[in-house]
């Protein structure tokens, strides 16, 4: 474990270990949940899971940024006690305010997640705005299903450290990390040799860096397997998405960066696997459908029928595994570097990448410059090994400013 010399870091997972509990004591029955970002793709998939298990899951709070019309429909169906609208809550109609207490802004979200009425928080807000709320849920000792990747990438050390102190249980929703978590049930923490994250390889799998020079935003916005927003789709094309996931895995599971590997798996059926020290490799397979990882996070340790698509084993299929091309996709190296160094690296990498992707989509940067920009800013930043939330936020701001000025 190469990181053990760093002061203050404990390489252990904040997730419930197999065998530690027969049933999560945090949960009431039914479990009372808040879904933050309820009209996004994770949010709506989550509500599908709630529909299927209405005897086990009850929605107490919903939050959206501005999608008031969609929120109205969700409120009518799920009848939560609270709804939080990020912005323009004054435009909420009587249909909404007659059924639910409506609050506005991030402060209200912090109150919502800390409420004693709630035992499970689904953090599915988009972008860095999800971090303070995810942290508040951890501070309040909740069961936190984290779909907001940025939270763990930016502040994984802080979140997992605080979770150990408050007793919060962090559950991954990202498909790869849910897979790893499921595979980890097969052994003890110290029996793991390495974690292998699978990657679809994106639309340019097999391309050389020479070929990648000519990639346009239009070309990069087509993803072969998952239907996602433009930011994640570009991250998948550069493989920066996998870099973020390497960092995420490092914090979620408490293994050092050199115990994490990436392999290319174009079919996105094997969601990741874990190699144990006896050589056994345990994998998790299922069709690409986020409702399975969401349900596992919400109902762990129980496995119940799921609304997600199921594998048809009577259809012939070929599953490929290929080594990644680190030269064509150097973002992967940055992911391992940031996971190894920890501290402010995740925040800087994430912020620089967000700006780079935006500049690429606005045709201000060529495709290959996305990763170059991130690498450049990561290597120039003032590293802090044990930042608090404010230091992470200021590293984030600094990286954004640098990234918007950066020239190829
Ligand atoms: Mg993923």
mmCIF file of C-alpha atoms in Angstrom, residues 54-323:
data_model
loop_
_atom_site.group_PDB
_atom_site.id
_atom_site.type_symbol
_atom_site.label_atom_id
_atom_site.label_comp_id
_atom_site.label_asym_id
_atom_site.label_seq_id
_atom_site.Cartn_x
_atom_site.Cartn_y
_atom_site.Cartn_z
ATOM 1 C CA UNK A 54 -42.930 0.783 -2.509
ATOM 2 C CA UNK A 55 -43.242 -1.458 0.572
ATOM 3 C CA UNK A 56 -39.526 -0.990 1.321
ATOM 4 C CA UNK A 57 -38.768 2.527 0.081
ATOM 5 C CA UNK A 58 -40.672 5.717 0.789
ATOM 6 C CA UNK A 59 -39.802 9.049 -0.815
ATOM 7 C CA UNK A 60 -39.702 11.821 1.799
ATOM 8 C CA UNK A 61 -37.848 14.467 -0.191
ATOM 9 C CA UNK A 62 -37.205 15.312 -3.829
ATOM 10 C CA UNK A 63 -34.970 17.979 -5.271
ATOM 11 C CA UNK A 64 -34.492 19.469 -8.714
ATOM 12 C CA UNK A 65 -32.520 22.392 -10.056
ATOM 13 C CA UNK A 66 -35.187 23.978 -12.275
ATOM 14 C CA UNK A 67 -37.325 21.178 -13.753
ATOM 15 C CA UNK A 68 -40.499 22.240 -11.979
ATOM 16 C CA UNK A 69 -42.986 20.620 -14.380
ATOM 17 C CA UNK A 70 -41.335 17.196 -14.023
ATOM 18 C CA UNK A 71 -41.119 17.668 -10.265
ATOM 19 C CA UNK A 72 -44.851 18.365 -10.167
ATOM 20 C CA UNK A 73 -45.595 14.965 -11.697
ATOM 21 C CA UNK A 74 -43.217 13.196 -9.310
ATOM 22 C CA UNK A 75 -44.792 14.938 -6.315
ATOM 23 C CA UNK A 76 -48.264 13.870 -7.394
ATOM 24 C CA UNK A 77 -47.149 10.276 -7.695
ATOM 25 C CA UNK A 78 -44.796 9.876 -4.719
ATOM 26 C CA UNK A 79 -46.304 12.395 -2.289
ATOM 27 C CA UNK A 80 -43.075 13.392 -0.506
ATOM 28 C CA UNK A 81 -43.138 15.737 2.508
ATOM 29 C CA UNK A 82 -40.515 18.067 1.062
ATOM 30 C CA UNK A 83 -39.485 19.342 -2.343
ATOM 31 C CA UNK A 84 -36.486 21.560 -2.884
ATOM 32 C CA UNK A 85 -36.078 23.627 -6.022
ATOM 33 C CA UNK A 86 -32.602 24.992 -6.655
ATOM 34 C CA UNK A 87 -33.620 28.074 -8.544
ATOM 35 C CA UNK A 88 -36.822 29.929 -9.531
ATOM 36 C CA UNK A 89 -38.942 28.217 -6.872
ATOM 37 C CA UNK A 90 -41.289 31.228 -6.998
ATOM 38 C CA UNK A 91 -42.611 29.944 -10.328
ATOM 39 C CA UNK A 92 -43.910 26.769 -8.652
ATOM 40 C CA UNK A 93 -47.646 26.422 -9.232
ATOM 41 C CA UNK A 94 -50.387 25.758 -6.680
ATOM 42 C CA UNK A 95 -50.543 22.157 -7.927
ATOM 43 C CA UNK A 96 -47.132 21.743 -6.408
ATOM 44 C CA UNK A 97 -47.430 23.861 -3.277
ATOM 45 C CA UNK A 98 -50.808 22.304 -2.377
ATOM 46 C CA UNK A 99 -49.211 18.871 -2.121
ATOM 47 C CA UNK A 100 -45.800 19.434 -0.644
ATOM 48 C CA UNK A 101 -43.708 21.884 1.369
ATOM 49 C CA UNK A 102 -41.549 23.657 -1.222
ATOM 50 C CA UNK A 103 -38.176 25.163 -0.347
ATOM 51 C CA UNK A 104 -35.628 26.979 -2.446
ATOM 52 C CA UNK A 105 -31.858 26.835 -2.693
ATOM 53 C CA UNK A 106 -28.928 24.796 -1.470
ATOM 54 C CA UNK A 107 -29.339 25.773 2.199
ATOM 55 C CA UNK A 108 -32.698 23.983 2.208
ATOM 56 C CA UNK A 109 -31.041 20.916 0.712
ATOM 57 C CA UNK A 110 -28.598 20.821 3.598
ATOM 58 C CA UNK A 111 -31.559 20.886 6.008
ATOM 59 C CA UNK A 112 -33.352 18.198 4.042
ATOM 60 C CA UNK A 113 -30.495 15.694 4.095
ATOM 61 C CA UNK A 114 -29.868 16.271 7.796
ATOM 62 C CA UNK A 115 -33.536 15.790 8.709
ATOM 63 C CA UNK A 116 -34.238 12.990 11.155
ATOM 64 C CA UNK A 117 -37.107 11.906 8.852
ATOM 65 C CA UNK A 118 -34.586 10.704 6.313
ATOM 66 C CA UNK A 119 -32.321 7.694 6.562
ATOM 67 C CA UNK A 120 -31.144 7.331 2.967
ATOM 68 C CA UNK A 121 -29.931 10.096 0.666
ATOM 69 C CA UNK A 122 -29.542 9.493 -3.063
ATOM 70 C CA UNK A 123 -27.029 12.055 -4.249
ATOM 71 C CA UNK A 124 -27.692 12.320 -7.981
ATOM 72 C CA UNK A 125 -27.226 16.030 -8.541
ATOM 73 C CA UNK A 126 -25.059 17.003 -11.489
ATOM 74 C CA UNK A 127 -21.574 18.462 -11.061
ATOM 75 C CA UNK A 128 -19.603 19.967 -8.214
ATOM 76 C CA UNK A 129 -22.770 21.453 -6.636
ATOM 77 C CA UNK A 130 -23.493 17.964 -5.292
ATOM 78 C CA UNK A 131 -20.485 17.954 -2.994
ATOM 79 C CA UNK A 132 -21.635 20.139 -0.069
ATOM 80 C CA UNK A 133 -24.921 18.239 0.050
ATOM 81 C CA UNK A 134 -23.249 14.826 -0.100
ATOM 82 C CA UNK A 135 -20.917 15.930 2.681
ATOM 83 C CA UNK A 136 -23.886 17.143 4.761
ATOM 84 C CA UNK A 137 -25.533 13.719 4.377
ATOM 85 C CA UNK A 138 -22.306 12.061 5.508
ATOM 86 C CA UNK A 139 -22.012 14.483 8.435
ATOM 87 C CA UNK A 140 -25.563 13.548 9.438
ATOM 88 C CA UNK A 141 -24.580 9.852 9.483
ATOM 89 C CA UNK A 142 -26.985 8.783 6.741
ATOM 90 C CA UNK A 143 -26.881 5.924 4.304
ATOM 91 C CA UNK A 144 -25.676 7.802 1.228
ATOM 92 C CA UNK A 145 -26.044 6.389 -2.283
ATOM 93 C CA UNK A 146 -23.555 8.447 -4.250
ATOM 94 C CA UNK A 147 -24.225 8.866 -7.963
ATOM 95 C CA UNK A 148 -22.612 12.298 -7.929
ATOM 96 C CA UNK A 149 -19.179 11.182 -9.086
ATOM 97 C CA UNK A 150 -17.680 14.643 -8.544
ATOM 98 C CA UNK A 151 -18.254 14.397 -4.784
ATOM 99 C CA UNK A 152 -15.942 11.395 -4.490
ATOM 100 C CA UNK A 153 -13.429 12.598 -7.053
ATOM 101 C CA UNK A 154 -13.062 16.041 -5.487
ATOM 102 C CA UNK A 155 -13.390 15.137 -1.832
ATOM 103 C CA UNK A 156 -13.099 11.360 -1.525
ATOM 104 C CA UNK A 157 -10.574 11.602 1.303
ATOM 105 C CA UNK A 158 -12.734 14.017 3.269
ATOM 106 C CA UNK A 159 -16.012 12.142 2.700
ATOM 107 C CA UNK A 160 -14.661 8.718 3.628
ATOM 108 C CA UNK A 161 -12.780 10.115 6.617
ATOM 109 C CA UNK A 162 -15.911 11.855 7.925
ATOM 110 C CA UNK A 163 -18.053 8.778 7.211
ATOM 111 C CA UNK A 164 -15.838 6.709 9.489
ATOM 112 C CA UNK A 165 -16.366 9.254 12.245
ATOM 113 C CA UNK A 166 -20.110 9.819 11.840
ATOM 114 C CA UNK A 167 -21.056 6.217 11.022
ATOM 115 C CA UNK A 168 -22.433 7.190 7.625
ATOM 116 C CA UNK A 169 -22.403 4.392 5.054
ATOM 117 C CA UNK A 170 -21.446 5.428 1.541
ATOM 118 C CA UNK A 171 -22.785 3.190 -1.246
ATOM 119 C CA UNK A 172 -21.618 3.498 -4.846
ATOM 120 C CA UNK A 173 -24.159 3.970 -7.627
ATOM 121 C CA UNK A 174 -21.685 4.236 -10.510
ATOM 122 C CA UNK A 175 -22.075 0.906 -12.343
ATOM 123 C CA UNK A 176 -18.388 -0.052 -12.098
ATOM 124 C CA UNK A 177 -18.147 0.747 -8.413
ATOM 125 C CA UNK A 178 -21.373 -0.996 -7.591
ATOM 126 C CA UNK A 179 -19.943 -4.024 -9.416
ATOM 127 C CA UNK A 180 -16.733 -3.863 -7.389
ATOM 128 C CA UNK A 181 -18.744 -3.535 -4.189
ATOM 129 C CA UNK A 182 -20.818 -6.572 -5.148
ATOM 130 C CA UNK A 183 -17.679 -8.588 -5.990
ATOM 131 C CA UNK A 184 -16.037 -7.569 -2.699
ATOM 132 C CA UNK A 185 -18.763 -9.483 -0.848
ATOM 133 C CA UNK A 186 -16.887 -12.638 -1.902
ATOM 134 C CA UNK A 187 -13.895 -12.068 0.386
ATOM 135 C CA UNK A 188 -12.267 -10.027 3.132
ATOM 136 C CA UNK A 189 -10.730 -6.579 2.644
ATOM 137 C CA UNK A 190 -7.160 -7.856 3.027
ATOM 138 C CA UNK A 191 -7.729 -10.761 0.621
ATOM 139 C CA UNK A 192 -8.095 -8.499 -2.402
ATOM 140 C CA UNK A 193 -5.186 -8.414 -4.825
ATOM 141 C CA UNK A 194 -6.644 -5.848 -7.166
ATOM 142 C CA UNK A 195 -9.726 -4.176 -8.478
ATOM 143 C CA UNK A 196 -10.234 -4.220 -12.238
ATOM 144 C CA UNK A 197 -12.506 -1.515 -13.613
ATOM 145 C CA UNK A 198 -13.952 -2.163 -17.050
ATOM 146 C CA UNK A 199 -14.252 0.599 -19.641
ATOM 147 C CA UNK A 200 -16.212 0.538 -22.899
ATOM 148 C CA UNK A 201 -13.314 2.356 -24.520
ATOM 149 C CA UNK A 202 -15.700 4.975 -25.885
ATOM 150 C CA UNK A 203 -16.408 5.725 -29.551
ATOM 151 C CA UNK A 204 -12.692 5.906 -30.454
ATOM 152 C CA UNK A 205 -11.560 2.571 -29.087
ATOM 153 C CA UNK A 206 -8.697 1.314 -31.256
ATOM 154 C CA UNK A 207 -7.900 4.772 -32.682
ATOM 155 C CA UNK A 208 -4.304 6.026 -32.680
ATOM 156 C CA UNK A 209 -3.390 9.464 -31.302
ATOM 157 C CA UNK A 210 -2.771 10.494 -34.926
ATOM 158 C CA UNK A 211 -6.382 9.617 -35.822
ATOM 159 C CA UNK A 212 -7.709 11.266 -32.649
ATOM 160 C CA UNK A 213 -6.330 14.654 -33.777
ATOM 161 C CA UNK A 214 -9.265 15.125 -36.138
ATOM 162 C CA UNK A 215 -12.083 14.317 -33.667
ATOM 163 C CA UNK A 216 -14.875 16.915 -33.665
ATOM 164 C CA UNK A 217 -17.499 17.482 -30.925
ATOM 165 C CA UNK A 218 -20.120 15.904 -33.184
ATOM 166 C CA UNK A 219 -18.060 12.725 -33.569
ATOM 167 C CA UNK A 220 -17.319 12.532 -29.842
ATOM 168 C CA UNK A 221 -20.946 12.959 -28.805
ATOM 169 C CA UNK A 222 -21.923 9.526 -30.169
ATOM 170 C CA UNK A 223 -21.484 6.853 -27.480
ATOM 171 C CA UNK A 224 -21.862 3.155 -28.383
ATOM 172 C CA UNK A 225 -23.478 1.797 -25.198
ATOM 173 C CA UNK A 226 -24.737 4.295 -22.660
ATOM 174 C CA UNK A 227 -27.078 7.195 -23.340
ATOM 175 C CA UNK A 228 -25.653 10.025 -21.237
ATOM 176 C CA UNK A 229 -25.333 13.805 -21.154
ATOM 177 C CA UNK A 230 -22.717 15.622 -23.323
ATOM 178 C CA UNK A 231 -20.157 16.090 -20.500
ATOM 179 C CA UNK A 232 -19.993 12.378 -19.600
ATOM 180 C CA UNK A 233 -20.068 11.384 -23.269
ATOM 181 C CA UNK A 234 -16.961 13.481 -23.976
ATOM 182 C CA UNK A 235 -15.345 12.090 -20.809
ATOM 183 C CA UNK A 236 -16.004 8.631 -22.182
ATOM 184 C CA UNK A 237 -14.404 9.577 -25.522
ATOM 185 C CA UNK A 238 -11.210 10.880 -23.856
ATOM 186 C CA UNK A 239 -11.424 8.107 -21.202
ATOM 187 C CA UNK A 240 -11.252 10.845 -18.571
ATOM 188 C CA UNK A 241 -14.422 9.239 -17.225
ATOM 189 C CA UNK A 242 -12.354 6.187 -16.312
ATOM 190 C CA UNK A 243 -9.702 8.442 -14.764
ATOM 191 C CA UNK A 244 -12.429 9.898 -12.522
ATOM 192 C CA UNK A 245 -13.575 6.372 -11.695
ATOM 193 C CA UNK A 246 -10.060 5.267 -10.721
ATOM 194 C CA UNK A 247 -9.974 8.136 -8.209
ATOM 195 C CA UNK A 248 -13.500 7.303 -7.051
ATOM 196 C CA UNK A 249 -12.555 3.627 -6.526
ATOM 197 C CA UNK A 250 -9.435 4.528 -4.590
ATOM 198 C CA UNK A 251 -11.508 6.409 -2.004
ATOM 199 C CA UNK A 252 -14.584 4.193 -1.920
ATOM 200 C CA UNK A 253 -12.765 0.940 -1.339
ATOM 201 C CA UNK A 254 -9.568 2.083 0.349
ATOM 202 C CA UNK A 255 -7.117 0.298 -1.934
ATOM 203 C CA UNK A 256 -3.990 2.028 -3.189
ATOM 204 C CA UNK A 257 -3.778 3.199 -6.812
ATOM 205 C CA UNK A 258 -1.426 0.335 -7.725
ATOM 206 C CA UNK A 259 -4.133 -2.151 -6.729
ATOM 207 C CA UNK A 260 -6.504 -0.706 -9.331
ATOM 208 C CA UNK A 261 -6.406 -1.666 -13.035
ATOM 209 C CA UNK A 262 -8.479 -0.816 -16.097
ATOM 210 C CA UNK A 263 -9.387 -3.167 -18.937
ATOM 211 C CA UNK A 264 -11.364 -2.392 -22.067
ATOM 212 C CA UNK A 265 -14.632 -4.272 -22.408
ATOM 213 C CA UNK A 266 -16.636 -2.912 -25.351
ATOM 214 C CA UNK A 267 -19.927 -4.709 -24.565
ATOM 215 C CA UNK A 268 -20.422 -3.097 -21.108
ATOM 216 C CA UNK A 269 -21.851 -6.326 -19.677
ATOM 217 C CA UNK A 270 -19.062 -7.076 -17.188
ATOM 218 C CA UNK A 271 -19.285 -3.992 -15.001
ATOM 219 C CA UNK A 272 -15.981 -4.649 -13.209
ATOM 220 C CA UNK A 273 -14.235 -7.432 -11.360
ATOM 221 C CA UNK A 274 -12.106 -8.132 -8.316
ATOM 222 C CA UNK A 275 -9.079 -10.413 -8.199
ATOM 223 C CA UNK A 276 -8.410 -12.082 -4.859
ATOM 224 C CA UNK A 277 -5.006 -13.182 -3.637
ATOM 225 C CA UNK A 278 -5.700 -16.856 -4.336
ATOM 226 C CA UNK A 279 -6.110 -15.933 -8.028
ATOM 227 C CA UNK A 280 -9.914 -16.160 -8.110
ATOM 228 C CA UNK A 281 -11.561 -13.397 -10.117
ATOM 229 C CA UNK A 282 -15.145 -12.478 -9.262
ATOM 230 C CA UNK A 283 -17.055 -10.384 -11.798
ATOM 231 C CA UNK A 284 -20.486 -8.760 -11.884
ATOM 232 C CA UNK A 285 -22.406 -9.057 -15.162
ATOM 233 C CA UNK A 286 -25.740 -7.595 -16.219
ATOM 234 C CA UNK A 287 -27.140 -5.599 -19.143
ATOM 235 C CA UNK A 288 -26.191 -1.902 -18.967
ATOM 236 C CA UNK A 289 -29.072 -0.527 -16.863
ATOM 237 C CA UNK A 290 -28.502 1.802 -13.906
ATOM 238 C CA UNK A 291 -31.536 0.543 -12.007
ATOM 239 C CA UNK A 292 -29.595 -2.498 -10.774
ATOM 240 C CA UNK A 293 -26.731 -0.574 -9.092
ATOM 241 C CA UNK A 294 -29.250 1.925 -7.705
ATOM 242 C CA UNK A 295 -31.397 -0.833 -6.221
ATOM 243 C CA UNK A 296 -28.361 -2.583 -4.747
ATOM 244 C CA UNK A 297 -27.332 0.648 -3.015
ATOM 245 C CA UNK A 298 -30.847 1.215 -1.679
ATOM 246 C CA UNK A 299 -31.661 -2.311 -0.539
ATOM 247 C CA UNK A 300 -28.220 -3.718 0.380
ATOM 248 C CA UNK A 301 -27.712 -6.373 1.646
ATOM 249 C CA UNK A 302 -30.938 -7.708 0.146
ATOM 250 C CA UNK A 303 -31.275 -8.843 -3.457
ATOM 251 C CA UNK A 304 -34.810 -8.554 -4.760
ATOM 252 C CA UNK A 305 -36.375 -8.615 -8.250
ATOM 253 C CA UNK A 306 -35.307 -5.493 -10.123
ATOM 254 C CA UNK A 307 -36.969 -3.438 -12.874
ATOM 255 C CA UNK A 308 -33.651 -3.450 -14.814
ATOM 256 C CA UNK A 309 -33.222 -5.463 -18.006
ATOM 257 C CA UNK A 310 -32.116 -9.057 -17.444
ATOM 258 C CA UNK A 311 -29.513 -11.085 -19.346
ATOM 259 C CA UNK A 312 -30.856 -13.485 -21.946
ATOM 260 C CA UNK A 313 -28.503 -16.467 -21.631
ATOM 261 C CA UNK A 314 -30.106 -18.252 -24.582
ATOM 262 C CA UNK A 315 -28.724 -15.645 -26.979
ATOM 263 C CA UNK A 316 -25.130 -16.205 -28.073
ATOM 264 C CA UNK A 317 -22.851 -13.367 -27.044
ATOM 265 C CA UNK A 318 -19.186 -12.567 -27.222
ATOM 266 C CA UNK A 319 -17.554 -10.670 -24.402
ATOM 267 C CA UNK A 320 -14.180 -9.114 -25.180
ATOM 268 C CA UNK A 321 -11.478 -7.926 -22.800
ATOM 269 C CA UNK A 322 -8.629 -5.816 -24.173
ATOM 270 C CA UNK A 323 -5.718 -3.918 -22.646
#
